[in-house]
Amino acid sequence: QVQLQESGPGLVKPTETLSLTCTVSGYSISSGYYWGWIRQPPGKGLEWIGTIYHSGSTDYNPSLKSRVTISLDTSKNQFSLILNSVTAADTAVYYCAREDWGFSDWGQGTLVTVSS
Amino acid sequence: QAGLTQPPSVSKGLRQTATLTCTGNSNIVGNQGAAWLQQHQGHPPKLLSNRNNNRPSGISERFSASRAGNTASLTITGLQPEDEADYYCSAWDSSLRVWVFGGGTKLTVL
């Protein structure tokens, strides 16, 4: 069974960079499938951030595209999210997930708060 | 960017049947289908049905998904207290290459 686990700082200052890593176990990310990041502001719905394919190509939410980078590290079986120039509006639980005709496996999520 | 419309809340009685809807445009729901997620408070979402209306292993047969035109539906039969949760639909817009989520429906089991 595929398992995912997010890691990274829980507090980021405004204007700085949010950086999260998703460690995947039970499957080699270089073998296939798509891998995504989704976030959920407190008390609100889900927002897709972007997806990276096992080839390394990416798709991003147009509303975040100018600030987002998703990358793969196949040697560590991880994929990462970088979000630049954060504001309080970026405060959310960030999830990583495996995409297979839908987001089929999810990490537990990590709360990232943007505050000075 | 096209959106998916879900009713904010649905209430049904124990052991009754609930049908949750998700309406989008032909570029997404109509052509690509919709996936359904269940989320209990404080937990990550769980996939109930993928875009092909297939249930992952371990998901109860009480959950079934369908599509008619640009509207996707999730039907939950024999409602149980543990079905009380938020339900989200999601769809892939192949023309814009973006995933879209509905705003979610809060299901209350009375």
Short mmCIF file of C-alpha atoms in Angstrom, two decimals:
data_model
loop_
_atom_site.label_atom_id
_atom_site.label_comp_id
_atom_site.label_asym_id
_atom_site.label_seq_id
_atom_site.Cartn_x
_atom_site.Cartn_y
_atom_site.Cartn_z
CA GLN A 1 0.00 0.00 0.00
CA VAL A 2 1.25 3.45 -0.89
CA GLN A 3 1.83 5.75 2.07
CA LEU A 4 2.66 9.44 1.99
CA GLN A 5 3.98 11.74 4.72
CA GLU A 6 4.38 15.50 4.57
CA SER A 7 7.17 17.28 6.42
CA GLY A 8 8.35 20.84 6.78
CA PRO A 9 8.11 23.96 8.95
CA GLY A 10 4.78 24.67 10.57
CA LEU A 11 5.36 28.41 10.71
CA VAL A 12 6.50 30.69 7.90
CA LYS A 13 6.87 34.47 7.97
CA PRO A 14 5.02 36.65 5.46
CA THR A 15 6.98 37.28 2.22
CA GLU A 16 9.17 34.23 2.89
CA THR A 17 9.16 30.81 1.21
CA LEU A 18 7.11 27.78 2.21
CA SER A 19 8.92 24.51 1.57
CA LEU A 20 7.40 21.06 2.13
CA THR A 21 8.47 17.53 1.29
CA CYS A 22 6.35 14.44 0.76
CA THR A 23 8.02 11.10 1.44
CA VAL A 24 6.44 8.16 -0.35
CA SER A 25 6.72 4.56 0.82
CA GLY A 26 5.39 1.38 -0.73
CA TYR A 27 5.91 2.54 -4.30
CA SER A 28 8.73 4.01 -6.37
CA ILE A 29 7.62 7.43 -7.63
CA SER A 30 9.83 7.08 -10.69
CA SER A 31 7.82 4.04 -11.80
CA GLY A 32 4.61 5.87 -12.59
CA TYR A 33 1.51 7.65 -11.37
CA TYR A 34 1.12 11.34 -10.75
CA TRP A 35 1.85 13.10 -7.48
CA GLY A 36 0.03 16.16 -6.25
CA TRP A 37 -0.22 18.85 -3.62
CA ILE A 38 -3.58 20.04 -2.30
CA ARG A 39 -4.27 22.53 0.49
CA GLN A 40 -7.18 23.34 2.75
CA PRO A 41 -7.44 26.65 4.63
CA PRO A 42 -8.92 26.28 8.13
CA GLY A 43 -12.66 25.66 7.89
CA LYS A 44 -12.67 25.82 4.10
CA GLY A 45 -12.62 23.51 1.10
CA LEU A 46 -9.89 21.82 -0.91
CA GLU A 47 -7.68 23.65 -3.40
CA TRP A 48 -5.43 21.88 -5.89
CA ILE A 49 -1.94 23.38 -5.99
CA GLY A 50 -0.27 21.29 -8.66
CA THR A 51 0.79 17.87 -9.92
CA ILE A 52 4.09 16.39 -10.98
CA TYR A 53 4.32 13.39 -13.27
CA HIS A 54 6.81 10.58 -12.92
CA SER A 55 8.53 12.07 -15.98
CA GLY A 56 9.09 15.30 -14.03
CA SER A 57 6.65 17.45 -16.01
CA THR A 58 4.23 19.57 -14.02
CA ASP A 59 0.82 21.23 -14.06
CA TYR A 60 -0.03 24.07 -11.68
CA ASN A 61 -3.11 25.92 -10.47
CA PRO A 62 -3.12 29.12 -12.56
CA SER A 63 -3.90 31.19 -9.46
CA LEU A 64 -0.65 30.00 -7.82
CA LYS A 65 1.51 29.25 -10.84
CA SER A 66 3.76 32.30 -10.55
CA ARG A 67 4.75 31.31 -7.00
CA VAL A 68 4.82 27.51 -7.08
CA THR A 69 7.45 24.90 -7.94
CA ILE A 70 6.96 21.14 -7.52
CA SER A 71 9.92 18.83 -8.01
CA LEU A 72 10.87 15.15 -7.69
CA ASP A 73 13.80 13.57 -5.85
CA THR A 74 13.68 9.99 -7.03
CA SER A 75 16.80 9.04 -5.05
CA LYS A 76 14.90 9.74 -1.83
CA ASN A 77 11.48 8.75 -3.22
CA GLN A 78 10.21 12.22 -2.38
CA PHE A 79 8.53 15.12 -4.09
CA SER A 80 8.55 18.70 -2.86
CA LEU A 81 6.55 21.91 -2.89
CA ILE A 82 7.95 25.41 -2.86
CA LEU A 83 5.60 28.39 -2.53
CA ASN A 84 7.20 31.81 -2.68
CA SER A 85 6.17 35.17 -1.22
CA VAL A 86 3.60 33.73 1.17
CA THR A 87 0.88 35.74 2.87
CA ALA A 88 -1.66 34.95 5.56
CA ALA A 89 -3.95 33.66 2.81
CA ASP A 90 -1.55 30.75 2.34
CA THR A 91 -2.23 29.48 5.86
CA ALA A 92 -3.66 25.99 5.37
CA VAL A 93 -3.28 22.29 5.91
CA TYR A 94 -1.12 21.07 3.05
CA TYR A 95 -1.62 17.54 1.77
CA CYS A 96 0.38 15.47 -0.67
CA ALA A 97 -1.44 12.78 -2.60
CA ARG A 98 -1.10 10.15 -5.29
CA GLU A 99 -3.23 10.78 -8.34
CA ASP A 100 -4.85 7.83 -10.08
CA TRP A 101 -8.08 8.91 -11.83
CA GLY A 102 -8.65 10.85 -8.64
CA PHE A 103 -6.53 11.55 -5.55
CA SER A 104 -6.41 8.01 -4.22
CA ASP A 105 -3.86 8.10 -1.41
CA TRP A 106 -3.25 11.03 0.92
CA GLY A 107 -0.76 12.04 3.55
CA GLN A 108 -2.02 13.06 6.97
CA GLY A 109 -1.50 16.72 6.12
CA THR A 110 0.60 19.38 7.77
CA LEU A 111 -0.63 22.72 9.03
CA VAL A 112 1.41 25.65 7.79
CA THR A 113 0.71 29.00 9.43
CA VAL A 114 1.93 32.21 7.85
CA SER A 115 2.54 34.75 10.58
CA SER A 116 5.22 37.09 11.78
CA GLN B 1 -11.34 28.51 -14.50
CA ALA B 2 -14.51 26.40 -14.45
CA GLY B 3 -15.91 25.43 -11.08
CA LEU B 4 -17.89 22.54 -9.66
CA THR B 5 -21.11 23.30 -7.81
CA GLN B 6 -22.20 21.25 -4.81
CA PRO B 7 -25.04 21.98 -2.39
CA PRO B 8 -23.52 23.21 0.91
CA SER B 9 -25.52 20.82 3.06
CA VAL B 10 -27.75 17.76 2.92
CA SER B 11 -29.60 16.16 5.84
CA LYS B 12 -31.08 12.68 5.82
CA GLY B 13 -32.31 10.18 8.38
CA LEU B 14 -30.56 7.07 9.62
CA ARG B 15 -30.81 4.17 7.14
CA GLN B 16 -32.15 6.49 4.45
CA THR B 17 -30.54 7.19 1.08
CA ALA B 18 -28.70 10.41 0.28
CA THR B 19 -27.80 11.58 -3.21
CA LEU B 20 -25.15 14.29 -3.44
CA THR B 21 -24.72 16.21 -6.68
CA CYS B 22 -21.86 17.96 -8.40
CA THR B 23 -22.45 20.10 -11.47
CA GLY B 24 -19.77 21.30 -13.85
CA ASN B 25 -19.39 22.09 -17.52
CA SER B 26 -18.93 19.73 -20.43
CA ASN B 27 -15.15 20.20 -20.43
CA ILE B 28 -14.83 18.57 -17.06
CA VAL B 29 -17.68 16.54 -15.60
CA GLY B 30 -19.25 15.87 -18.99
CA ASN B 31 -16.10 14.53 -20.64
CA GLN B 32 -13.82 13.51 -17.82
CA GLY B 33 -16.12 12.38 -15.02
CA ALA B 34 -15.78 13.29 -11.36
CA ALA B 35 -14.10 11.67 -8.39
CA TRP B 36 -15.65 11.73 -4.91
CA LEU B 37 -13.90 12.22 -1.58
CA GLN B 38 -15.12 11.88 1.99
CA GLN B 39 -13.54 13.91 4.77
CA HIS B 40 -14.19 13.58 8.46
CA GLN B 41 -13.26 16.49 10.70
CA GLY B 42 -9.54 16.53 11.41
CA HIS B 43 -8.70 13.80 8.92
CA PRO B 44 -7.40 13.76 5.35
CA PRO B 45 -9.86 13.14 2.54
CA LYS B 46 -10.52 9.57 1.44
CA LEU B 47 -11.31 8.59 -2.13
CA LEU B 48 -14.73 6.95 -2.45
CA SER B 49 -14.97 6.77 -6.23
CA ASN B 50 -12.59 7.69 -9.03
CA ARG B 51 -13.36 9.47 -12.30
CA ASN B 52 -14.41 6.15 -13.84
CA ASN B 53 -16.98 5.68 -11.07
CA ASN B 54 -14.94 2.82 -9.63
CA ARG B 55 -14.68 2.29 -5.89
CA PRO B 56 -11.20 1.68 -4.45
CA SER B 57 -10.68 -1.52 -2.55
CA GLY B 58 -12.23 -1.36 0.90
CA ILE B 59 -14.92 1.20 0.11
CA SER B 60 -18.41 0.03 1.00
CA GLU B 61 -20.87 -0.88 -1.74
CA ARG B 62 -23.23 1.57 -0.05
CA PHE B 63 -21.36 4.29 -1.94
CA SER B 64 -22.03 4.48 -5.67
CA ALA B 65 -21.21 7.17 -8.20
CA SER B 66 -22.82 8.01 -11.49
CA ARG B 67 -22.92 10.75 -14.10
CA ALA B 68 -25.65 12.20 -16.29
CA GLY B 69 -24.57 14.92 -18.67
CA ASN B 70 -22.65 17.56 -16.73
CA THR B 71 -23.85 16.40 -13.31
CA ALA B 72 -22.09 13.77 -11.23
CA SER B 73 -23.85 12.12 -8.31
CA LEU B 74 -22.82 10.14 -5.26
CA THR B 75 -25.52 7.95 -3.76
CA ILE B 76 -25.13 6.65 -0.22
CA THR B 77 -27.61 3.98 0.82
CA GLY B 78 -28.46 2.79 4.32
CA LEU B 79 -27.04 5.91 5.98
CA GLN B 80 -25.00 5.29 9.11
CA PRO B 81 -23.81 7.76 11.76
CA GLU B 82 -20.24 7.41 10.48
CA ASP B 83 -21.34 8.70 7.06
CA GLU B 84 -21.72 12.16 8.58
CA ALA B 85 -18.85 14.04 6.93
CA ASP B 86 -17.92 16.52 4.23
CA TYR B 87 -18.04 15.23 0.67
CA TYR B 88 -16.09 16.77 -2.19
CA CYS B 89 -16.23 16.12 -5.89
CA SER B 90 -13.19 16.72 -8.07
CA ALA B 91 -12.66 16.73 -11.80
CA TRP B 92 -9.84 17.15 -14.31
CA ASP B 93 -10.19 19.90 -16.87
CA SER B 94 -8.23 18.44 -19.74
CA SER B 95 -8.30 21.62 -21.80
CA LEU B 96 -6.84 23.83 -19.05
CA ARG B 97 -4.91 20.97 -17.44
CA VAL B 98 -6.14 21.75 -13.95
CA TRP B 99 -7.89 19.83 -11.21
CA VAL B 100 -11.02 21.46 -9.86
CA PHE B 101 -12.74 20.75 -6.55
CA GLY B 102 -16.32 21.43 -5.63
CA GLY B 103 -17.00 23.50 -2.55
CA GLY B 104 -18.10 20.43 -0.61
CA THR B 105 -21.36 19.16 0.86
CA LYS B 106 -21.77 18.66 4.58
CA LEU B 107 -23.88 15.54 5.10
CA THR B 108 -25.80 15.32 8.36
CA VAL B 109 -27.31 12.00 9.39
CA LEU B 110 -30.31 12.63 11.63
#
